[in-house]
C-alpha cells in the first residue's frame, strides 16, 4: 500500500467520524453547554499569540490555520482588529509560507494597540485601515488592495445583523473561488438572550442571521458543514463559508 493510499484512507475515515460527530446530539449538546458556561468566564479572552491577546477560541484558530495552508492566499482581510492578536496570527502563518499579507480594518485602532502591532516582528506583513468597514470610501480602499489577489475574508467587527450583512455585500465578492469568508460570532444566535444586556446584538439580530440572509441573496457561497462538525466548539457555527462559484 502506497503512502498516498494510506493518507486517502485516513482522510476518508476522518470525514466519516466528523460526520458522526455532527450527528451526535449528546456530543453537540455538551459542546454547546461548554461554550455557554465557559463564556461566562470570558474563556476566549485568555489566549494570546506571539504576545498579543487573540480573543478567539483555539479551535477556530486551528481552523484558520488549516484554511490558510489550504488556500495559500495573497491577502487575508479582517474586519475588526481589537488587540491585534488575530492579524498577527494570520501574518505569522503567511510568514511560514513565505507569501502573503494581512489587511486589518477597525473603526477605532487604539494608540497602544497600533504601537504594539506596528512594532511586532510580523508587522512587515500587516497593513491597517482605521474607519468603519461599511464606509464606501473604506470599502473602495479594500477593493483596490484586493484587486487580482487570492483573498480570504474574516468578519469580526460590529456583530449586528445589518452591519454584518452590509460587510458581506461589500467584501464577500472579493473572496476567491475555493477560498473562504469566515463570519465570527454567529454563535450569538444560539446563546441565552440575557447574555448581551449591554450590546446592540443578540438572538435574532447577529452575524448568523446576516449569513442566512446573505445566502438567500447570493449562491456563490455554501456553509462548510464539515468544518463546524469537526470543531464542535466554535464561535462561528454556519460562519465558515466556502466560495463555490
XYZ file of C-alpha atoms in Angstrom, residues 2 15 18-19 35 52 81 104 108 110-111 126 140 163 166 206 209 212 220 225 236 243:
22
model
C 1.445 3.380 -1.031
C -14.528 12.532 7.219
C -16.517 14.048 11.646
C -19.960 13.476 10.130
C -19.292 27.099 25.244
C -0.820 39.813 21.742
C -8.599 44.350 14.894
C -6.979 44.801 9.122
C -11.033 52.647 16.292
C -6.343 52.499 19.797
C -2.898 54.043 20.014
C 0.406 43.752 8.078
C -13.059 51.204 -2.071
C -23.678 45.668 9.863
C -23.518 45.043 4.662
C -26.495 38.897 14.889
C -28.962 35.899 10.858
C -28.625 33.301 6.451
C -21.707 31.779 -4.642
C -20.680 21.924 7.494
C -18.705 30.506 14.041
C -16.937 30.164 -2.187
